[in-house]
mmCIF file of C-alpha atoms in Angstrom:
data_model
loop_
_atom_site.group_PDB
_atom_site.id
_atom_site.type_symbol
_atom_site.label_atom_id
_atom_site.label_comp_id
_atom_site.label_asym_id
_atom_site.label_seq_id
_atom_site.Cartn_x
_atom_site.Cartn_y
_atom_site.Cartn_z
ATOM 1 C CA MET A 1 50.730 52.529 -16.837
ATOM 2 C CA THR A 2 47.648 53.348 -19.233
ATOM 3 C CA GLU A 3 50.112 52.075 -22.219
ATOM 4 C CA ASN A 4 50.337 48.709 -20.994
ATOM 5 C CA LEU A 5 46.468 48.079 -20.809
ATOM 6 C CA LEU A 6 46.207 46.940 -24.347
ATOM 7 C CA LEU A 7 48.994 44.629 -23.687
ATOM 8 C CA ALA A 8 47.851 43.405 -20.399
ATOM 9 C CA PHE A 9 44.428 42.803 -21.836
ATOM 10 C CA GLY A 10 46.212 40.970 -24.938
ATOM 11 C CA LEU A 11 48.174 38.249 -22.883
ATOM 12 C CA THR A 12 45.341 37.609 -20.455
ATOM 13 C CA LEU A 13 43.452 36.734 -23.735
ATOM 14 C CA MET A 14 45.780 34.526 -25.252
ATOM 15 C CA ALA A 15 46.549 32.658 -21.794
ATOM 16 C CA GLY A 16 42.404 32.055 -21.840
ATOM 17 C CA LEU A 17 42.106 30.814 -25.491
ATOM 18 C CA ALA A 18 44.808 28.388 -25.098
ATOM 19 C CA THR A 19 41.989 25.918 -24.105
ATOM 20 C CA GLY A 20 40.877 26.656 -27.718
ATOM 21 C CA ILE A 21 44.233 24.784 -28.524
ATOM 22 C CA GLY A 22 43.973 21.990 -26.511
ATOM 23 C CA SER A 23 40.460 21.538 -28.047
ATOM 24 C CA LEU A 24 42.084 21.204 -31.621
ATOM 25 C CA LEU A 25 44.665 18.887 -30.494
ATOM 26 C CA ALA A 26 42.244 16.603 -29.451
ATOM 27 C CA PHE A 27 40.481 16.390 -32.565
ATOM 28 C CA PHE A 28 43.173 16.083 -34.882
ATOM 29 C CA THR A 29 45.624 13.104 -33.224
ATOM 30 C CA SER A 30 44.633 10.011 -31.911
ATOM 31 C CA THR A 31 47.735 9.524 -29.339
ATOM 32 C CA THR A 32 49.497 11.889 -26.707
ATOM 33 C CA ASN A 33 53.208 12.646 -26.762
ATOM 34 C CA THR A 34 53.124 11.829 -22.940
ATOM 35 C CA LYS A 35 57.099 12.712 -22.862
ATOM 36 C CA PHE A 36 56.260 16.529 -24.324
ATOM 37 C CA LEU A 37 52.986 16.745 -22.132
ATOM 38 C CA SER A 38 55.334 16.109 -18.753
ATOM 39 C CA PHE A 39 58.045 18.005 -19.754
ATOM 40 C CA SER A 40 55.822 21.097 -20.637
ATOM 41 C CA LEU A 41 53.500 20.721 -17.621
ATOM 42 C CA GLY A 42 57.153 20.727 -15.322
ATOM 43 C CA PHE A 43 58.175 23.281 -17.339
ATOM 44 C CA SER A 44 55.111 25.882 -16.582
ATOM 45 C CA ALA A 45 55.181 24.547 -12.841
ATOM 46 C CA GLY A 46 59.108 25.754 -13.241
ATOM 47 C CA VAL A 47 58.209 29.151 -14.579
ATOM 48 C CA MET A 48 55.131 29.774 -12.059
ATOM 49 C CA ILE A 49 57.578 28.398 -8.889
ATOM 50 C CA TYR A 50 60.582 30.404 -9.615
ATOM 51 C CA VAL A 51 58.752 33.868 -10.953
ATOM 52 C CA SER A 52 56.344 33.282 -7.684
ATOM 53 C CA MET A 53 59.228 33.110 -5.169
ATOM 54 C CA ILE A 54 62.069 35.053 -6.634
ATOM 55 C CA GLU A 55 60.070 38.396 -8.515
ATOM 56 C CA ILE A 56 56.311 38.357 -7.503
ATOM 57 C CA PHE A 57 56.666 37.720 -3.815
ATOM 58 C CA VAL A 58 59.726 40.091 -3.630
ATOM 59 C CA LYS A 59 57.554 42.834 -5.313
ATOM 60 C CA ALA A 60 54.826 42.471 -3.176
ATOM 61 C CA GLN A 61 56.949 42.561 -0.092
ATOM 62 C CA ASP A 62 58.775 45.678 -1.271
ATOM 63 C CA ALA A 63 55.494 47.454 -1.976
ATOM 64 C CA LEU A 64 54.217 46.805 1.177
ATOM 65 C CA VAL A 65 56.701 47.453 3.414
ATOM 66 C CA ALA A 66 57.191 50.566 1.455
ATOM 67 C CA SER A 67 53.470 51.741 1.988
ATOM 68 C CA LEU A 68 52.677 49.984 5.432
ATOM 69 C CA GLY A 69 56.405 50.017 7.328
ATOM 70 C CA ASN A 70 58.107 46.842 8.082
ATOM 71 C CA GLU A 71 56.211 44.781 10.462
ATOM 72 C CA LEU A 72 52.844 45.444 8.993
ATOM 73 C CA GLY A 73 54.141 45.324 5.306
ATOM 74 C CA ASN A 74 55.781 41.571 6.029
ATOM 75 C CA TRP A 75 52.617 40.562 7.842
ATOM 76 C CA MET A 76 50.652 41.559 5.235
ATOM 77 C CA THR A 77 53.041 40.202 2.556
ATOM 78 C CA VAL A 78 52.422 36.810 4.299
ATOM 79 C CA ALA A 79 48.622 36.925 4.581
ATOM 80 C CA GLY A 80 48.068 37.913 1.101
ATOM 81 C CA PHE A 81 50.427 35.080 -0.090
ATOM 82 C CA PHE A 82 48.540 32.269 2.080
ATOM 83 C CA GLY A 83 45.300 34.373 1.073
ATOM 84 C CA GLY A 84 45.604 33.388 -2.592
ATOM 85 C CA MET A 85 46.334 29.831 -1.668
ATOM 86 C CA ILE A 86 43.069 29.496 0.386
ATOM 87 C CA LEU A 87 41.292 31.262 -2.279
ATOM 88 C CA ILE A 88 42.279 29.012 -5.135
ATOM 89 C CA ALA A 89 41.798 26.154 -2.658
ATOM 90 C CA LEU A 90 38.617 27.398 -1.623
ATOM 91 C CA ILE A 91 37.508 27.324 -5.642
ATOM 92 C CA ASP A 92 38.730 23.868 -6.019
ATOM 93 C CA ARG A 93 36.620 22.396 -3.002
ATOM 94 C CA PHE A 94 33.460 23.907 -4.710
ATOM 95 C CA ILE A 95 34.148 22.259 -7.935
ATOM 96 C CA PRO A 96 32.301 19.328 -8.940
ATOM 97 C CA LYS A 97 34.925 16.230 -8.770
ATOM 98 C CA GLN A 98 33.972 15.330 -12.330
ATOM 99 C CA GLY A 99 34.756 18.591 -13.583
ATOM 100 C CA ASN A 100 37.659 19.809 -11.587
ATOM 101 C CA PRO A 101 40.297 21.050 -13.918
ATOM 102 C CA HIS A 102 43.062 19.608 -11.671
ATOM 103 C CA GLU A 103 42.475 16.391 -13.349
ATOM 104 C CA VAL A 104 44.643 16.468 -16.741
ATOM 105 C CA LYS A 105 43.698 14.027 -19.282
ATOM 106 C CA THR A 106 45.011 12.983 -22.464
ATOM 107 C CA VAL A 107 43.544 12.045 -25.755
ATOM 108 C CA GLU A 108 43.771 8.313 -24.766
ATOM 109 C CA ASP A 109 42.043 8.977 -21.655
ATOM 110 C CA MET A 110 39.298 10.396 -23.455
ATOM 111 C CA ASN A 111 38.784 7.730 -25.923
ATOM 112 C CA LYS A 112 38.605 5.059 -23.805
ATOM 113 C CA PRO A 113 35.449 3.363 -24.379
ATOM 114 C CA ASN A 114 33.303 2.279 -22.043
ATOM 115 C CA LYS A 115 29.458 1.393 -22.996
ATOM 116 C CA GLU A 116 27.839 2.146 -19.233
ATOM 117 C CA VAL A 117 28.763 5.550 -19.936
ATOM 118 C CA LYS A 118 25.883 7.256 -22.196
ATOM 119 C CA ASP A 119 26.196 10.225 -24.068
ATOM 120 C CA ARG A 120 24.196 12.304 -21.865
ATOM 121 C CA GLN A 121 26.649 11.763 -18.904
ATOM 122 C CA LEU A 122 29.417 12.303 -21.271
ATOM 123 C CA LEU A 123 27.884 15.848 -22.228
ATOM 124 C CA LYS A 124 26.971 16.348 -18.520
ATOM 125 C CA MET A 125 30.986 15.901 -17.780
ATOM 126 C CA GLY A 126 32.453 18.290 -20.546
ATOM 127 C CA THR A 127 29.603 20.898 -19.729
ATOM 128 C CA PHE A 128 30.446 20.561 -15.673
ATOM 129 C CA THR A 129 34.700 20.438 -16.712
ATOM 130 C CA ALA A 130 33.746 23.500 -18.874
ATOM 131 C CA LEU A 131 32.198 25.465 -16.020
ATOM 132 C CA ALA A 132 35.054 24.147 -13.184
ATOM 133 C CA ILE A 133 37.863 25.567 -15.986
ATOM 134 C CA ALA A 134 35.692 28.841 -16.654
ATOM 135 C CA ILE A 135 35.787 29.348 -12.457
ATOM 136 C CA HIS A 136 39.358 28.050 -11.852
ATOM 137 C CA ASN A 137 40.491 30.445 -14.805
ATOM 138 C CA PHE A 138 38.916 33.669 -13.393
ATOM 139 C CA PRO A 139 41.543 34.501 -10.789
ATOM 140 C CA GLU A 140 44.199 33.372 -13.263
ATOM 141 C CA GLY A 141 42.813 36.221 -15.587
ATOM 142 C CA ILE A 142 42.921 39.135 -12.835
ATOM 143 C CA ALA A 143 46.674 37.671 -12.034
ATOM 144 C CA THR A 144 47.737 37.853 -15.559
ATOM 145 C CA PHE A 145 46.351 41.220 -15.864
ATOM 146 C CA THR A 146 47.459 43.095 -13.017
ATOM 147 C CA SER A 147 51.073 41.873 -13.515
ATOM 148 C CA ALA A 148 51.106 42.827 -17.018
ATOM 149 C CA LEU A 149 49.533 46.073 -15.888
ATOM 150 C CA GLN A 150 52.786 46.698 -13.480
ATOM 151 C CA ASP A 151 54.981 44.878 -15.340
ATOM 152 C CA PRO A 152 55.090 43.858 -18.893
ATOM 153 C CA SER A 153 57.863 41.296 -18.958
ATOM 154 C CA LEU A 154 56.514 39.584 -15.816
ATOM 155 C CA GLY A 155 53.257 39.421 -17.361
ATOM 156 C CA ILE A 156 54.395 37.637 -20.613
ATOM 157 C CA ALA A 157 56.254 35.026 -18.696
ATOM 158 C CA ILE A 158 53.056 34.188 -16.318
ATOM 159 C CA ALA A 159 50.752 34.406 -19.689
ATOM 160 C CA ILE A 160 52.974 31.947 -20.807
ATOM 161 C CA ALA A 161 53.029 29.623 -18.121
ATOM 162 C CA ILE A 162 48.947 29.936 -18.052
ATOM 163 C CA ALA A 163 48.701 29.058 -21.452
ATOM 164 C CA ILE A 164 50.942 26.125 -20.896
ATOM 165 C CA HIS A 165 48.516 24.493 -18.688
ATOM 166 C CA ASN A 166 45.220 25.595 -20.346
ATOM 167 C CA ILE A 167 45.986 23.551 -23.266
ATOM 168 C CA PRO A 168 45.086 20.082 -21.381
ATOM 169 C CA GLU A 169 41.984 21.567 -19.676
ATOM 170 C CA GLY A 170 40.694 22.183 -23.326
ATOM 171 C CA ILE A 171 41.202 18.697 -24.196
ATOM 172 C CA ALA A 172 39.548 17.569 -21.159
ATOM 173 C CA VAL A 173 36.008 19.617 -22.012
ATOM 174 C CA SER A 174 36.027 19.157 -25.885
ATOM 175 C CA VAL A 175 36.383 15.598 -26.111
ATOM 176 C CA PRO A 176 33.511 14.226 -24.083
ATOM 177 C CA VAL A 177 31.162 16.746 -25.685
ATOM 178 C CA TYR A 178 32.302 15.485 -28.993
ATOM 179 C CA PHE A 179 31.639 12.025 -28.516
ATOM 180 C CA ALA A 180 28.433 12.786 -26.756
ATOM 181 C CA THR A 181 27.107 15.180 -29.685
ATOM 182 C CA GLY A 182 29.504 14.190 -32.534
ATOM 183 C CA ASP A 183 29.959 17.912 -33.126
ATOM 184 C CA LYS A 184 33.261 19.267 -33.307
ATOM 185 C CA LYS A 185 31.943 22.908 -33.526
ATOM 186 C CA LYS A 186 29.836 22.523 -30.567
ATOM 187 C CA ALA A 187 33.057 20.754 -28.359
ATOM 188 C CA PHE A 188 35.135 23.427 -29.445
ATOM 189 C CA LYS A 189 33.122 26.143 -28.773
ATOM 190 C CA LEU A 190 32.318 25.010 -25.126
ATOM 191 C CA SER A 191 36.138 24.539 -24.695
ATOM 192 C CA PHE A 192 36.614 28.300 -26.148
ATOM 193 C CA LEU A 193 34.044 29.836 -24.008
ATOM 194 C CA SER A 194 35.680 28.038 -20.885
ATOM 195 C CA GLY A 195 38.748 29.834 -21.667
ATOM 196 C CA LEU A 196 37.065 33.226 -22.150
ATOM 197 C CA SER A 197 36.695 33.545 -18.187
ATOM 198 C CA GLU A 198 40.356 34.670 -18.148
ATOM 199 C CA PRO A 199 40.014 38.043 -20.273
ATOM 200 C CA VAL A 200 36.723 38.252 -18.125
ATOM 201 C CA GLY A 201 38.626 38.139 -14.837
ATOM 202 C CA ALA A 202 40.868 41.205 -16.414
ATOM 203 C CA ILE A 203 37.520 43.036 -17.215
ATOM 204 C CA VAL A 204 36.706 43.134 -13.883
ATOM 205 C CA ALA A 205 40.196 43.892 -12.358
ATOM 206 C CA TYR A 206 39.807 47.000 -15.028
ATOM 207 C CA LEU A 207 36.747 47.892 -13.818
ATOM 208 C CA PHE A 208 36.451 47.311 -10.024
ATOM 209 C CA LEU A 209 40.233 47.494 -9.333
ATOM 210 C CA MET A 210 41.814 50.097 -11.339
ATOM 211 C CA PRO A 211 40.482 52.749 -8.953
ATOM 212 C CA TYR A 212 42.269 51.315 -6.160
ATOM 213 C CA LEU A 213 45.392 50.361 -7.630
ATOM 214 C CA ASN A 214 47.966 51.838 -5.364
ATOM 215 C CA ASP A 215 51.278 50.376 -3.946
ATOM 216 C CA THR A 216 49.470 48.637 -0.844
ATOM 217 C CA MET A 217 46.513 47.113 -3.334
ATOM 218 C CA PHE A 218 49.405 46.010 -5.723
ATOM 219 C CA GLY A 219 51.504 44.482 -2.954
ATOM 220 C CA ILE A 220 48.227 42.692 -1.705
ATOM 221 C CA ILE A 221 47.517 41.539 -5.351
ATOM 222 C CA PHE A 222 50.769 40.125 -5.895
ATOM 223 C CA ALA A 223 51.502 38.626 -2.865
ATOM 224 C CA ALA A 224 48.039 36.612 -3.628
ATOM 225 C CA VAL A 225 48.946 35.660 -7.230
ATOM 226 C CA ALA A 226 51.859 34.189 -5.860
ATOM 227 C CA GLY A 227 50.173 32.311 -3.658
ATOM 228 C CA ILE A 228 47.578 30.949 -6.356
ATOM 229 C CA MET A 229 50.148 30.487 -8.689
ATOM 230 C CA ILE A 230 52.527 28.120 -6.441
ATOM 231 C CA PHE A 231 49.240 26.625 -5.050
ATOM 232 C CA ILE A 232 48.300 25.806 -9.099
ATOM 233 C CA SER A 233 52.331 24.237 -9.594
ATOM 234 C CA LEU A 234 52.184 21.989 -6.317
ATOM 235 C CA ASP A 235 48.396 20.978 -6.532
ATOM 236 C CA GLU A 236 48.002 20.923 -10.413
ATOM 237 C CA LEU A 237 50.851 20.792 -12.858
ATOM 238 C CA LEU A 238 53.761 18.582 -11.277
ATOM 239 C CA PRO A 239 51.214 15.778 -10.192
ATOM 240 C CA ALA A 240 50.150 15.373 -13.498
ATOM 241 C CA ALA A 241 53.966 15.948 -14.738
ATOM 242 C CA LYS A 242 54.601 13.198 -12.780
ATOM 243 C CA LYS A 243 51.857 11.165 -13.929
ATOM 244 C CA TYR A 244 52.826 11.226 -17.611
ATOM 245 C CA ASP A 245 56.558 11.155 -16.588
ATOM 246 C CA GLU A 246 59.398 9.040 -18.565
ATOM 247 C CA ALA A 247 63.079 9.328 -17.069
ATOM 248 C CA HIS A 248 62.726 12.226 -15.019
ATOM 249 C CA THR A 249 61.092 14.405 -17.899
ATOM 250 C CA SER A 250 58.886 16.287 -15.732
ATOM 251 C CA ILE A 251 61.894 17.295 -13.254
ATOM 252 C CA TYR A 252 63.849 18.252 -16.427
ATOM 253 C CA GLY A 253 61.270 20.486 -17.332
ATOM 254 C CA LEU A 254 60.873 22.077 -13.927
ATOM 255 C CA ILE A 255 64.405 23.076 -13.965
ATOM 256 C CA GLY A 256 64.334 24.060 -17.350
ATOM 257 C CA GLY A 257 61.341 26.496 -16.617
ATOM 258 C CA MET A 258 63.071 27.754 -13.652
ATOM 259 C CA ALA A 259 66.228 28.251 -15.946
ATOM 260 C CA VAL A 260 64.447 29.999 -18.911
ATOM 261 C CA MET A 261 62.835 32.357 -16.114
ATOM 262 C CA ALA A 262 65.673 33.289 -14.498
ATOM 263 C CA ILE A 263 67.592 34.167 -17.446
ATOM 264 C CA SER A 264 64.570 36.251 -18.904
ATOM 265 C CA LEU A 265 64.605 38.048 -15.467
ATOM 266 C CA LEU A 266 68.163 38.636 -15.588
ATOM 267 C CA LEU A 267 68.005 40.195 -19.182
ATOM 268 C CA PHE A 268 64.683 41.815 -19.275
ATOM 269 C CA ILE A 269 63.784 42.675 -15.614
#
């Protein structure tokens, strides 16, 4: 397991810093390719849903049944799964509405002129969004880290899916801050920092969870990760993909993500 530590930290860092990519895209383009955005979000949802139900949930169930017995193990798997959903739902519940990262924004959305919105309000919106994304990404960092630690191939798949959906979040942070301050560096810095909560989540997992990482703990964490990823896919990714959909693009992305994940599992896991 020790040899996977660097990979686990690296994957978590990569996923988190994708918010910075979104920030850069917002600065250097005046339009958003909505077809590509819809496909990408659908693809990310497909990866998350498939790997959660076919691989992560099953691994959690196997580990918990092996350590706790058939009846208690199955109950703990289900409890962990819905516990993960409740956790991410509570995080969303306490995030200010204007800063909720589940509202995916395009460059055009953020560039719409509104003379009634003052610079201070824009800066506040960008700051709230950055804080919301930081809180929201923290459990995702734990999920990526623990998954990669246990199974590197699975960790790579999860990191890629999370990175894809972090890109629009970077846009949501950087553009209002840029329009409020006129400072691209400040906008990029805030977007960049909001993504760092994922590697912080990995560090917390390493410091406080590592001593207790036995089969039972891995099973509970994996079940919760599956619940978190399903919730994000259904509550965030698919609605956003449909919002920018053109000719069933989002469902093609969803199927494509599932197919790629299925082939990856067959070949590498």
